[in-house]
PDB file of C-alpha atoms in Angstrom:
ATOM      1  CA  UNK A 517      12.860  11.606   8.034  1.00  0.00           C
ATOM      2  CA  UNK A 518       9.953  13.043   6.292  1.00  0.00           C
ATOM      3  CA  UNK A 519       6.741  11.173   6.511  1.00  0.00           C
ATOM      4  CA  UNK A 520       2.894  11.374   5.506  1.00  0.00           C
ATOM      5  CA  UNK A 521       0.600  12.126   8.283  1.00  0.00           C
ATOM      6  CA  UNK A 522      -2.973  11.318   8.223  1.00  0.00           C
ATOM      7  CA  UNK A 523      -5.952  12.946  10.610  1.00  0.00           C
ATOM      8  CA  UNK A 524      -8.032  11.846  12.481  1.00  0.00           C
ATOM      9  CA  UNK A 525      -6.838   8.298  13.214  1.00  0.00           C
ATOM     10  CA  UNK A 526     -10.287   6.997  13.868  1.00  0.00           C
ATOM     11  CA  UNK A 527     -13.208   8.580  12.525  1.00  0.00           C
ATOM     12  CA  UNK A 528     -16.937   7.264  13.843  1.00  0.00           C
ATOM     13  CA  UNK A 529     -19.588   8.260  11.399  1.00  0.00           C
ATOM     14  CA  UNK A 530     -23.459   7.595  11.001  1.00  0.00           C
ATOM     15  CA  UNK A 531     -24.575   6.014   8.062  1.00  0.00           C
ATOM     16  CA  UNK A 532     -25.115   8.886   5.389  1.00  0.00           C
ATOM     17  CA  UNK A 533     -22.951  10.930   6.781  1.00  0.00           C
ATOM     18  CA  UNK A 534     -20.469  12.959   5.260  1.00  0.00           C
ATOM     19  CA  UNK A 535     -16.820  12.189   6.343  1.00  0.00           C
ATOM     20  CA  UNK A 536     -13.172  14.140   4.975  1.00  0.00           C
ATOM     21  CA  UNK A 537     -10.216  12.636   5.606  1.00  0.00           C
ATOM     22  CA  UNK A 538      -6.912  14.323   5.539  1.00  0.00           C
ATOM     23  CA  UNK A 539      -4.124  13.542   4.534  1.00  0.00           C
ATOM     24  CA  UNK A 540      -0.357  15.673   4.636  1.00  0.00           C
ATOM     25  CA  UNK A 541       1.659  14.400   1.807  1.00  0.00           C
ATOM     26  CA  UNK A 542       5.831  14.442   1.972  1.00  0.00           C
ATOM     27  CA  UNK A 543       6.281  17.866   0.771  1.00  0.00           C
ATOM     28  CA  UNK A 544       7.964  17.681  -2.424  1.00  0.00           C
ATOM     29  CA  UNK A 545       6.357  14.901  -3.563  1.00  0.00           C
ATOM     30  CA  UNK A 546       3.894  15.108  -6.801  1.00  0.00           C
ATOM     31  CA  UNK A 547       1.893  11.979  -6.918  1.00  0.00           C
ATOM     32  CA  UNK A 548      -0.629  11.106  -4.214  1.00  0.00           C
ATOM     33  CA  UNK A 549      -3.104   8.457  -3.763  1.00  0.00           C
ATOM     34  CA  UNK A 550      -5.780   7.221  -1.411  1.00  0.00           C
ATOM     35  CA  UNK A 551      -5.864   3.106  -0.648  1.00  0.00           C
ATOM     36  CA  UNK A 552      -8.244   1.313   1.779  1.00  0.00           C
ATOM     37  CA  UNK A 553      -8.149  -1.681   3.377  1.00  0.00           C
ATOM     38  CA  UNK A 554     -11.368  -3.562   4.741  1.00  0.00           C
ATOM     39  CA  UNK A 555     -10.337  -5.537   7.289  1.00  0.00           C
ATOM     40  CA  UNK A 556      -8.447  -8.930   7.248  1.00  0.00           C
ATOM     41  CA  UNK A 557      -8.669  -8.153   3.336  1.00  0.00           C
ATOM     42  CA  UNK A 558      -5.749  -7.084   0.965  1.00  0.00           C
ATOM     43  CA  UNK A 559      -5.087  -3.179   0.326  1.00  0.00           C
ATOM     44  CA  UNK A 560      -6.989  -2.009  -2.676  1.00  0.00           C
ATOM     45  CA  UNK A 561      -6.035   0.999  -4.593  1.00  0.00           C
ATOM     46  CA  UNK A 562      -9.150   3.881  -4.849  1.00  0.00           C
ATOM     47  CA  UNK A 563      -7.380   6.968  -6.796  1.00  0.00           C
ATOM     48  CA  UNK A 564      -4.492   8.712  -7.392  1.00  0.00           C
ATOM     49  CA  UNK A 565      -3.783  12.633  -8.041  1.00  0.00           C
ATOM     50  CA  UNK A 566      -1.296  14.388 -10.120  1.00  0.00           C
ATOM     51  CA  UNK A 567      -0.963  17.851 -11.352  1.00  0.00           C
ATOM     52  CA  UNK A 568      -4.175  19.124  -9.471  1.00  0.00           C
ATOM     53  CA  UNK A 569      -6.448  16.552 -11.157  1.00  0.00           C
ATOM     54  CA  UNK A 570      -7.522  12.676 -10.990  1.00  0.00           C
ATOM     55  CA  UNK A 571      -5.055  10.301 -12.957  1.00  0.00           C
ATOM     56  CA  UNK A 572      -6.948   7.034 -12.487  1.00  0.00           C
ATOM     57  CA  UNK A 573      -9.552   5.963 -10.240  1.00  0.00           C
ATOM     58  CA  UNK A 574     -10.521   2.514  -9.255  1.00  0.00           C
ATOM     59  CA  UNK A 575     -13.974   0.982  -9.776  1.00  0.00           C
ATOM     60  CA  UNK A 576     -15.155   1.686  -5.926  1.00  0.00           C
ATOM     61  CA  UNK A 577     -14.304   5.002  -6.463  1.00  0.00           C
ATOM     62  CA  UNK A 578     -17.527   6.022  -7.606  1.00  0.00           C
ATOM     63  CA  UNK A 579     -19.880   9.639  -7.324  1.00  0.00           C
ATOM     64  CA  UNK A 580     -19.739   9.436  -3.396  1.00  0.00           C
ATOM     65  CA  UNK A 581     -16.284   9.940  -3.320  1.00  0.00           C
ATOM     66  CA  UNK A 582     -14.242  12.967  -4.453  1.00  0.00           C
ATOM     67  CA  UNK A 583     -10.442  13.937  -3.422  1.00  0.00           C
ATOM     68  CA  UNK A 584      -8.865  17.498  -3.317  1.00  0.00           C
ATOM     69  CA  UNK A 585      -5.767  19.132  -2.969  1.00  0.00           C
ATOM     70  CA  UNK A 586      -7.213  22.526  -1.367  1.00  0.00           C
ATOM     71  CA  UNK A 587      -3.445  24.199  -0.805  1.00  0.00           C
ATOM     72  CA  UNK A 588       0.065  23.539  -0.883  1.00  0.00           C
ATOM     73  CA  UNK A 589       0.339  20.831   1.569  1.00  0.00           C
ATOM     74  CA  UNK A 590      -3.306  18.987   2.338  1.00  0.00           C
ATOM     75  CA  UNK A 591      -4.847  15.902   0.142  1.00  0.00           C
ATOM     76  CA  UNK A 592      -7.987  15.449   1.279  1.00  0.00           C
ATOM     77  CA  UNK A 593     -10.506  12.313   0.657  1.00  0.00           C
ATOM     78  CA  UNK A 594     -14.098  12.905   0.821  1.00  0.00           C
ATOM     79  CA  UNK A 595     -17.099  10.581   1.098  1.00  0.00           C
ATOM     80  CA  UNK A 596     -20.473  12.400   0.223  1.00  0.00           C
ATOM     81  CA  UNK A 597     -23.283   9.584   1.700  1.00  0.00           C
ATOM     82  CA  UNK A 598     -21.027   6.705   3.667  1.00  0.00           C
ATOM     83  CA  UNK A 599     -22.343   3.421   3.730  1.00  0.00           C
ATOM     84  CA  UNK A 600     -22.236   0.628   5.834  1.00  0.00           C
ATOM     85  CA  UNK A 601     -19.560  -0.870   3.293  1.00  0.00           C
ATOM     86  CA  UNK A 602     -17.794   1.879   3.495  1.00  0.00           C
ATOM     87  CA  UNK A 603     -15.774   0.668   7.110  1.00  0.00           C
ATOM     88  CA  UNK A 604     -12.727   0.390   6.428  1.00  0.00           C
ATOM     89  CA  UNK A 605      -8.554   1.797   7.260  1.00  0.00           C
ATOM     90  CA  UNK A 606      -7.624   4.664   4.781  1.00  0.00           C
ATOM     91  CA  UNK A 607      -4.333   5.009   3.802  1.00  0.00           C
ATOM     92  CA  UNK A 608      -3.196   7.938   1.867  1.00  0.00           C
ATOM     93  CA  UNK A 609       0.081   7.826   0.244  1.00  0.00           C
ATOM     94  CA  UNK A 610       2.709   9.902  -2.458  1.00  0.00           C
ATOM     95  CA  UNK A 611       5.592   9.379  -3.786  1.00  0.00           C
ATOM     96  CA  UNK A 612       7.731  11.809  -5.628  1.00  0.00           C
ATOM     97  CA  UNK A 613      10.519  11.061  -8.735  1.00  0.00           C
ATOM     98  CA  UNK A 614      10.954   7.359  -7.965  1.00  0.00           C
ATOM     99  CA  UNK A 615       8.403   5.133  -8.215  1.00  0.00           C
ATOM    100  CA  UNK A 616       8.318   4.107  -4.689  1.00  0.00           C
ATOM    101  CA  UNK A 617       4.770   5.384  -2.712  1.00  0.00           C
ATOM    102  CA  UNK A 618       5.513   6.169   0.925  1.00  0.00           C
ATOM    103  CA  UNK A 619       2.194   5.814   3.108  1.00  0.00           C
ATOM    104  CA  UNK A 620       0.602   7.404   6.117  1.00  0.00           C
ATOM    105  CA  UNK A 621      -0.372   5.283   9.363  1.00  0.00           C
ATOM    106  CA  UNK A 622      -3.918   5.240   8.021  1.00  0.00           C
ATOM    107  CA  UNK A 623      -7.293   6.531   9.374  1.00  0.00           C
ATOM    108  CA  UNK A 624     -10.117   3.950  10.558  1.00  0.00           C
ATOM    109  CA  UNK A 625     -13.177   4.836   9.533  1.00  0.00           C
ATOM    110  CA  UNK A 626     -16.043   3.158  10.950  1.00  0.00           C
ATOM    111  CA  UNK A 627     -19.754   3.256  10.100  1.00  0.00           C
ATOM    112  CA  UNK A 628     -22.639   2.759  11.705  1.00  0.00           C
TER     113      UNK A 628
ATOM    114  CA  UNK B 850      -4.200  -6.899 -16.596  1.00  0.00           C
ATOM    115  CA  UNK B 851      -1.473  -7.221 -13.584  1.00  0.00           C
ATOM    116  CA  UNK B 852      -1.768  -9.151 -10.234  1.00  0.00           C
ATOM    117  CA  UNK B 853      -0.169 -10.333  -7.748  1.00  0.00           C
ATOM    118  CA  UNK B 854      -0.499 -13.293  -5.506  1.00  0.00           C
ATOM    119  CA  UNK B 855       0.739 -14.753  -2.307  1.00  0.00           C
ATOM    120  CA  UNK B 856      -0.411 -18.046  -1.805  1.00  0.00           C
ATOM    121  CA  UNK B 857       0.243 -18.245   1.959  1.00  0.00           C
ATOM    122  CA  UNK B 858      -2.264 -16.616   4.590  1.00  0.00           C
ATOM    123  CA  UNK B 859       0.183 -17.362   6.973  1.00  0.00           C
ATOM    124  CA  UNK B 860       3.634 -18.750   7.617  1.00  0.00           C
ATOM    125  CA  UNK B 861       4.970 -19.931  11.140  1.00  0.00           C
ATOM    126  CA  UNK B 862       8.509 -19.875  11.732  1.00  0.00           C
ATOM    127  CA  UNK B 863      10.659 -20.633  14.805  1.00  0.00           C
ATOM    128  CA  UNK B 864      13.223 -17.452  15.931  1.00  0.00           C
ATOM    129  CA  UNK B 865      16.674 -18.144  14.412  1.00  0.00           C
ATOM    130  CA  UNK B 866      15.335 -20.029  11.723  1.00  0.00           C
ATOM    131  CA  UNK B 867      15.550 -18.677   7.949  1.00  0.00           C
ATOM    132  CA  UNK B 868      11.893 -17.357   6.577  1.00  0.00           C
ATOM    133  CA  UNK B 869      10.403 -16.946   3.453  1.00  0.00           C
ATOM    134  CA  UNK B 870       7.375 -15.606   2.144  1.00  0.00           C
ATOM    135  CA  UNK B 871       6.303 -16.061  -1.183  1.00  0.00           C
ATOM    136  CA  UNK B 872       4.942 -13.538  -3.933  1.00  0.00           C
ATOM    137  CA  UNK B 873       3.932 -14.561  -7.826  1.00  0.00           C
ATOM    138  CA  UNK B 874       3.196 -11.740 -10.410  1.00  0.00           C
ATOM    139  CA  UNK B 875       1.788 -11.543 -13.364  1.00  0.00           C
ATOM    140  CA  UNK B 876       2.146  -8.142 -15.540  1.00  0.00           C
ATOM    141  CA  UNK B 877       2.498  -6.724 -19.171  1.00  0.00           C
ATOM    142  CA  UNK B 878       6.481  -5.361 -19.425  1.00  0.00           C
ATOM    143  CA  UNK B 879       8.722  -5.478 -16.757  1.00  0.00           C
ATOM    144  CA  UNK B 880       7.626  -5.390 -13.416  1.00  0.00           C
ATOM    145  CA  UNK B 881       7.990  -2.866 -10.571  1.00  0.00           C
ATOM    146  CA  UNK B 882       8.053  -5.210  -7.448  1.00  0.00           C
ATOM    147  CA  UNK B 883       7.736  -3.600  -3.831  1.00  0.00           C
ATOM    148  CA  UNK B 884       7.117  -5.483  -0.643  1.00  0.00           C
ATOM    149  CA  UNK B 885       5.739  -3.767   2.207  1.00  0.00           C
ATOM    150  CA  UNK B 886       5.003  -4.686   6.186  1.00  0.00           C
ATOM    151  CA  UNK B 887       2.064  -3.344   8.294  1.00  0.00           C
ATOM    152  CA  UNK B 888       2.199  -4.093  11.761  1.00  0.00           C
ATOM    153  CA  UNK B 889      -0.544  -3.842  14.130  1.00  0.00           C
ATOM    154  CA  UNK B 890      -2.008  -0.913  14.002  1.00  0.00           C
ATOM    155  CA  UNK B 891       0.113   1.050  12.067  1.00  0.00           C
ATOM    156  CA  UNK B 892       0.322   1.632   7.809  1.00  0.00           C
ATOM    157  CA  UNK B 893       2.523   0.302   5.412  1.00  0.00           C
ATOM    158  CA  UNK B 894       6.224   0.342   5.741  1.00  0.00           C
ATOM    159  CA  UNK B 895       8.486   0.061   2.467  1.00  0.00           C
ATOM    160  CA  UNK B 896      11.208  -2.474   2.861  1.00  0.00           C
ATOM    161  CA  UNK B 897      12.522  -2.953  -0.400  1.00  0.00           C
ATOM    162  CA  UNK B 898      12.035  -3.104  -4.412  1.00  0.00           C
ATOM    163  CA  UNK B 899      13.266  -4.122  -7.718  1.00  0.00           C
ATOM    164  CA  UNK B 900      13.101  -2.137 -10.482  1.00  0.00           C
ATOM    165  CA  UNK B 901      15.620  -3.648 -12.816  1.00  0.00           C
ATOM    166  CA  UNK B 902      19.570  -4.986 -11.728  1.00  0.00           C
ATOM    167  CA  UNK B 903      20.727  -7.125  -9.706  1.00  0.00           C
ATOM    168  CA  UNK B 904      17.604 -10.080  -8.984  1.00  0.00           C
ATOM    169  CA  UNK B 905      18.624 -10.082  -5.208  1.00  0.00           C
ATOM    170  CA  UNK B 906      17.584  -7.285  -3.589  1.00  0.00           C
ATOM    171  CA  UNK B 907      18.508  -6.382  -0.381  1.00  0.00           C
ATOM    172  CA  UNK B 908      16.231  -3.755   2.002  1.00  0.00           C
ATOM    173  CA  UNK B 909      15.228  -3.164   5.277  1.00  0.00           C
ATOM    174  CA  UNK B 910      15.657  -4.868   8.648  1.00  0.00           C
ATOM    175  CA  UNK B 911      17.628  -7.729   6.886  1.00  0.00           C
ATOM    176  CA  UNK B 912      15.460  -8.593   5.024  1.00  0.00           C
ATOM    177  CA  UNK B 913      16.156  -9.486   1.080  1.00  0.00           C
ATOM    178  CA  UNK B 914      14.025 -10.760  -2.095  1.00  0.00           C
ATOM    179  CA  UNK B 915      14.989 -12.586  -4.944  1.00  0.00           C
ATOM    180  CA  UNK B 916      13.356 -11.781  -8.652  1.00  0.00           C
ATOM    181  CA  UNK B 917      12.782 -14.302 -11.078  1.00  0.00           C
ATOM    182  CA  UNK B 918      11.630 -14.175 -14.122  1.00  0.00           C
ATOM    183  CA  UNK B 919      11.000 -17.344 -15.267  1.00  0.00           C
ATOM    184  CA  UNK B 920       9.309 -18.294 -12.751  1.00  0.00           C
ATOM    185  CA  UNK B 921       7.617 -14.844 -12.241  1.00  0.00           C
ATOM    186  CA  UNK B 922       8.703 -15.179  -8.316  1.00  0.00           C
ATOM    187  CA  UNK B 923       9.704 -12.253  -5.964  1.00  0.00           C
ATOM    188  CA  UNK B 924       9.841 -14.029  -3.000  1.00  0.00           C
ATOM    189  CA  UNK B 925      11.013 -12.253   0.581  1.00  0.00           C
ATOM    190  CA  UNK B 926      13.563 -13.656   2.520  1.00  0.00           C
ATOM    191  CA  UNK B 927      15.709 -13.627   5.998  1.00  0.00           C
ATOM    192  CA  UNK B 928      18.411 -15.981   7.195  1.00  0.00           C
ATOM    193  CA  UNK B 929      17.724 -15.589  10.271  1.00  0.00           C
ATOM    194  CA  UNK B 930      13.656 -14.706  11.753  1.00  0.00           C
ATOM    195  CA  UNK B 931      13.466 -12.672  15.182  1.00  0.00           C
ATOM    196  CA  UNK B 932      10.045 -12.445  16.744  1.00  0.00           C
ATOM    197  CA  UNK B 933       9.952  -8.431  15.915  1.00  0.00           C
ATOM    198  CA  UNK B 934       9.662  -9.671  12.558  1.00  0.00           C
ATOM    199  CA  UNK B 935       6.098 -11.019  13.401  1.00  0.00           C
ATOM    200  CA  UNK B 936       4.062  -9.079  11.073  1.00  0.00           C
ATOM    201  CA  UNK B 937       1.170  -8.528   8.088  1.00  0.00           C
ATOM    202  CA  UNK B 938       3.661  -8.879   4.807  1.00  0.00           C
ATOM    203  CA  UNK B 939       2.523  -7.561   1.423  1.00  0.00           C
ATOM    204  CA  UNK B 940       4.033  -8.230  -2.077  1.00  0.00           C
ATOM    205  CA  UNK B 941       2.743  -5.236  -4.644  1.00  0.00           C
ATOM    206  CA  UNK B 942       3.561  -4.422  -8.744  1.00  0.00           C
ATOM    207  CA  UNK B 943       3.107  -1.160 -10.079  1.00  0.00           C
ATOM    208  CA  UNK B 944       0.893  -0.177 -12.361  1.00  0.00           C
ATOM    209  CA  UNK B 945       4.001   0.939 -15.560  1.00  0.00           C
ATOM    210  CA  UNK B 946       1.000   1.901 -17.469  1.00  0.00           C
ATOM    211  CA  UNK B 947       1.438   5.566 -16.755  1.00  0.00           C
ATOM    212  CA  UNK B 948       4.726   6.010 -17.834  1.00  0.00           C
ATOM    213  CA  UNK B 949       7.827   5.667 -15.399  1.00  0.00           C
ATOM    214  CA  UNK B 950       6.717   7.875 -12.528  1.00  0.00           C
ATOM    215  CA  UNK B 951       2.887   7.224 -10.418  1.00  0.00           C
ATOM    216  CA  UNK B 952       1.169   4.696 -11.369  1.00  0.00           C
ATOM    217  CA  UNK B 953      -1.194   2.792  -8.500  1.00  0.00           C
ATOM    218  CA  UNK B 954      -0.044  -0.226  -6.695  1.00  0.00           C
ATOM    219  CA  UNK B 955      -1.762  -3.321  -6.770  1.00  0.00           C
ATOM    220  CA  UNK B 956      -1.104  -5.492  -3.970  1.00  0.00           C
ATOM    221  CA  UNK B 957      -1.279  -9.212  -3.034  1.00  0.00           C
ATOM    222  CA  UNK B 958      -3.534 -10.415  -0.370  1.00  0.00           C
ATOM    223  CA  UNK B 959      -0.637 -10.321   2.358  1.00  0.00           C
ATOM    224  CA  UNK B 960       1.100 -13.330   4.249  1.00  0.00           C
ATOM    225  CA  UNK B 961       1.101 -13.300   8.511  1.00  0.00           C
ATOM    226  CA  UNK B 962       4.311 -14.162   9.626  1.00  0.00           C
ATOM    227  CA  UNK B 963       4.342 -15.583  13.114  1.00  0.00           C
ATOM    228  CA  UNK B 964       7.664 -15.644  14.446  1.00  0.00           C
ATOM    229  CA  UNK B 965       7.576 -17.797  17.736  1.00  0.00           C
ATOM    230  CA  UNK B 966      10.235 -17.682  19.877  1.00  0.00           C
TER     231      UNK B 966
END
């Protein structure tokens, strides 16, 4: 069964550090979208991506962040400067003709 | 602007017994209802939605939900809990703001189910 995939699982990261996450999206899927979760709080949408270009973007997803499809198959999330606040799992996600988003097992990003 | 809410942190439930967790929505138009479970460790795993039809849905791993509207409810359900179940639950609405495909998912805060045996 085809599934996302999301490297590295844990990322460790200075403060003002820049950090990419990756993210492989099911493979004929057209819609894709990064989520975090801070923890013991409730998943919170950050952007999704269709077409090669940003379709909405959430409030937290402000200058420091940026996301990229760079070829056929990688969706990549990118924080310029991470903050302390920043700590949190990333999930990436897609989803193709239905409406139903399929995510990856998430990558833990922690700052210090 | 849409939400969701689940107004349980946590729900307890003895093995055998029947469980529910509960989900409220509130959106413009109809609703786009998913409910997903994380266990530890791991990301979000679909186990079912309603789109329009039949207002029990049935999905994964026995488990069902039941839409309705009046009472803007999508509550999950199993007859019978097994301690696998045990588990981070969340209740989530699309966004049908950007026409019938995408559109972001907005999610409740998530129920713990604690299945004891």
């Amino acid at each position: 069964e085809p599934e996302v995939t999301q490297t590295p699982s844990h990322q460790v990261t200075q403060m003002g550090q820049e950090v990419i996450l990756r993210c492989v999206p099911i493979s004929n899927h057209l819609y894709f979208y990064w989520y975090r979760q801070i923890l013991g709080q409730k998943v919170e949408f950050l952007v999704s991506f269709y077409n090669n270009e940003i379709s909405e973007k959430s409030e937290i997803f402000d200058d420091q962040f940026s996301v990229e499809r760079p070829d056929g198959s990688n969706f990549t999330l990118k924080i310029r400067s991470t903050k302390l606040e920043d700590s949190a799992m990333y999930f990436c996600a897609s989803s193709g003709s239905s409406s139903l988003q399929f995510f990856g097992p998430g990558t833990r990003l922690t700052v210090l | 602007a849409q939400s969701v809410a689940q107004p349980e942190d946590q729900v307890n439930v003895a093995e055998g017994n029947p469980l529910t967790v509960k989900c409220t929505y509130s959106v413009s138009g109809n609703p786009y209802l998913f409910w997903y479970v994380q266990y530890p460790n791991r990301g979000l795993q679909f186990l079912l939605k309603y789109i329009t039809g039949d207002n029990l849905v049935k999905g994964s791993y026995g488990f069902e939900a039941e839409f309705n509207k009046s009472q803007t409810s999508f509550h999950l359900k199993k007859p019978s809990a097994l301690v696998s179940d045990s588990a981070l639950y969340f209740c989530a609405v699309r966004d049908g703001t950007w026409g019938n495909q995408g559109g972001k998912l907005i999610f409740g805060q998530g129920t713990e189910l604690s299945v004891k045996p």
